[in-house]
Each structure stands twice: as C-alpha cells, then as structure tokens.
DNA sequence: GTCGGTGCAAATGCTTTGCATTGAT
DNA sequence: ATCAATGCAAAGCATTTGCACCGAC
C-alpha cells in the first residue's frame, strides 16, 4: 500500500474545470457499482468551494458550518473515492496529516510552500514534466506521475 | 510544526562522505549541550550501513539483529537529532510512515520511485535547483529547499 | 548531586474498521 | 430481499511523552 503515486486525472477536461466534477464522480461511482449519495455530493461541493489545500478536519468543520451532518468516517471514505476518481489528490508534506486538493488535469503536482506563513501556491511546471520524462526514458521506465514541493521564506 | 522543509546540510563536506558523519554528529550534539552516547553511535552506524531509504522500524530491527539493545523511543529521539544535524533527511511519500535517508550535501531531494517494485533511486538534478531558484526569485522569496518524487513503472 | 539519557508503557492524533441500522432498487 | 451507505465507537498504527531509574562529569 506504500509508494503509490498520486493518481493522475484522465485528461482532456473538455467541459471546463469545475462544473463537471460531479459528473466525473458520478460516473466513477457508477463504474464501481457505487452510489452518488447526498453525503458524497455535499462533500464534493464543499471541497470545490475551498480555494486551496485542505485537511480532512477542515473539511469536516466546513461541512458542519454548512449545516451538513456527515460523519468523520464518511468523510474519509469519500476522500478515498474522490482520489480514486482522480478528482482530488493527496499532497503530502507533513507526516502528521494528509493534505488534499482538487486535481485539475495534472495540475497541483508542484507546490510552492511558504514555510514562514504556511501559504501554498500551486504551480504549473511543464519543464519539470520534460525532465521527468527524459529521466524515465533513459532508464526504460514509464512515468506515472511526480510530486514537487518547493519551500521558501521571506518576501 | 507543519510545513517544515527538510533541513539542508551545511555544505562542503571537505572530508569525504561517510566517515566523518560521526564527527559531524558529535559536534552537533556538543553544540546543543548533548552527549554522544553508545546508543546514538549504534544508531548512526546502523544507518550508515543501510544502502537506501529506511523506516524507523527497519532501523529498530537492524539494531536488534546487530545485537544492540536500543528502545524505540531512543530511535525516534535520535532520528530527530540526526535530522537536526543535517545528517539524515526525511523523505515522505507515504502518509503512514516517515522514510529517511542519509543526506550527503543536498542530495536526496529527488527520488525516482518504481511503483511496481518499490525500488528507490536518488537523483541529482541541478536543473531543478535552477528552476526552483528562478521561481522563488520571481516572487521575491528565498528558496529553503525542495523535494521531488518521480513515480514510474516498467522496465 | 545535577543533568541529560534510556526504557517502558501510556498517551496522542490521524485514519480505518466492525457493526448495527437505514435506505434505495 | 439485497446490497451498499452511514454513524458511532472502537481499533490501528506511527510517533511522542511522562516518569522512574541510571550514569557521567
């Protein structure tokens, strides 16, 4: 169970970015023989409303604030389903807790973390993909994904 | 306590790579008013004997195998000290467990992870440092470190 | 005799799971 | 009826901490 890369999203996104995520989720659930329940809808909506990274606990709080009553267990179970669907990805830079964010395409693999303020910016870094692919090719490997975190201070 | 970058090693390494680590550790301990105990020496030796990444538990096993009797608590406490000294660094790509490795200079920020076999290769990627510095500079930030994991399969 | 170090066991904190109940087809 | 979903509480697991004892200067 260790060493799993973040699941890359399937690509294209021919519809735009945010709106069809619920459709993507529905399809993914249906394909797995699972249901699109109110709790799962509320969780996805709440995640979309976030503008940045979040933790399971924040999500739980936000759900409560919105008046949704969803249990912690369901939150964790749904996070896993959303990850399977490629809708969110885990972005780990802290051993104590998982941090998640929406996965638009392959975005979000690169994070700029302000260690002084805790701010996090998501970067697009096409050069990095090129470097990655070159490295893999040189070894006869197929790239499956990557994750970069840059830490910085000051400003 | 979150969002801490891996502590970069102080540089230079004018002595070679492995041998003086114990001296580095000693100095770091002395500077902090701490002692270089047999347990700490055994832990460092055992880490040096590893050729790759390791987890706290593996380390504990290996210590047992070598006939050293060191408690789990001491292992964790010493890992933290070694990290402070810049001798090892945490390399996290799994939320369940911390993975550590020796930090030679700034090496080890970049890992190539075979997701099918679990093999891990440490890469040097100077281009990445350049990219990182450029990004930080463009925002008036000072780079403190970075971490890249590349996931790949096949071969 | 003062400090730090160690080991043990208990505590922590995030995440997962077992189980009884509920709801949809 | 069946099959999955939910909530709760309990369990898991890596890591940390409190505390009593030990050893070095």
Coordinates of C-alpha atoms in Angstrom, one line a residue, chain A residues 32-114:
Chain A
X32 CA -17.6 0.8 -9.4
X33 CA -21.2 -0.2 -8.7
X34 CA -21.5 2.5 -6.0
X35 CA -24.0 5.3 -5.4
X36 CA -23.9 9.0 -5.6
X37 CA -25.4 9.8 -2.2
X38 CA -26.3 13.1 -0.6
X39 CA -23.3 12.9 1.7
X40 CA -21.0 12.3 -1.1
X41 CA -22.5 15.2 -3.1
X42 CA -22.1 17.5 0.0
X43 CA -18.5 16.5 0.5
X44 CA -17.6 17.2 -3.2
X45 CA -19.5 20.5 -3.2
X46 CA -17.7 21.6 -0.1
X47 CA -14.3 20.6 -1.5
X48 CA -15.0 22.6 -4.6
X49 CA -15.9 25.6 -2.5
X50 CA -12.4 25.5 -1.0
X51 CA -9.9 27.6 -2.8
X52 CA -6.8 25.7 -1.7
X53 CA -5.4 22.8 0.1
X54 CA -7.5 21.3 2.9
X55 CA -7.3 18.7 5.6
X56 CA -9.9 16.1 6.5
X57 CA -10.7 18.0 9.6
X58 CA -11.1 21.3 7.9
X59 CA -13.5 19.6 5.6
X60 CA -15.4 18.2 8.4
X61 CA -15.7 21.6 10.1
X62 CA -16.8 23.2 6.9
X63 CA -19.4 20.6 6.4
X64 CA -20.7 21.3 9.9
X65 CA -20.7 25.0 9.2
X66 CA -22.8 24.5 6.1
X67 CA -25.2 22.5 8.2
X68 CA -24.5 19.2 6.7
X69 CA -24.3 16.3 9.1
X70 CA -21.6 13.9 7.8
X71 CA -19.6 11.7 10.0
X72 CA -15.8 11.6 10.0
X73 CA -15.9 8.1 8.8
X74 CA -17.8 9.0 5.7
X75 CA -15.5 11.9 5.0
X76 CA -12.5 9.7 5.0
X77 CA -14.3 7.1 2.9
X78 CA -15.4 9.7 0.4
X79 CA -11.9 11.2 0.2
X80 CA -10.7 7.9 -0.9
X81 CA -13.4 7.6 -3.5
X82 CA -12.6 11.0 -4.8
X83 CA -9.0 10.2 -5.0
X84 CA -9.8 7.0 -7.0
X85 CA -11.9 9.1 -9.3
X86 CA -8.9 11.4 -9.9
X87 CA -10.9 14.4 -8.6
X88 CA -8.7 15.2 -5.7
X89 CA -5.1 14.3 -5.0
X90 CA -3.2 13.9 -1.8
X91 CA -0.4 16.3 -1.4
X92 CA 1.8 15.3 1.4
X93 CA 4.4 17.5 3.0
X94 CA 3.7 16.7 6.6
X95 CA 3.8 13.4 8.2
X96 CA 1.0 14.0 10.6
X97 CA -1.7 14.7 8.2
X98 CA -2.8 14.3 4.7
X99 CA -3.4 17.4 2.6
X100 CA -5.7 17.2 -0.3
X101 CA -6.5 19.5 -3.2
X102 CA -8.6 19.3 -6.3
X103 CA -6.8 17.8 -9.3
X104 CA -7.4 19.7 -12.4
X105 CA -5.7 17.7 -15.1
X106 CA -2.3 17.1 -13.8
X107 CA -2.0 20.4 -12.0
X108 CA -1.1 20.5 -8.4
X109 CA 1.9 18.2 -8.5
X110 CA 4.0 21.2 -7.8
X111 CA 3.6 23.3 -4.7
X112 CA 5.4 26.4 -3.5
X113 CA 5.2 26.4 0.2
X114 CA 5.9 29.5 2.3

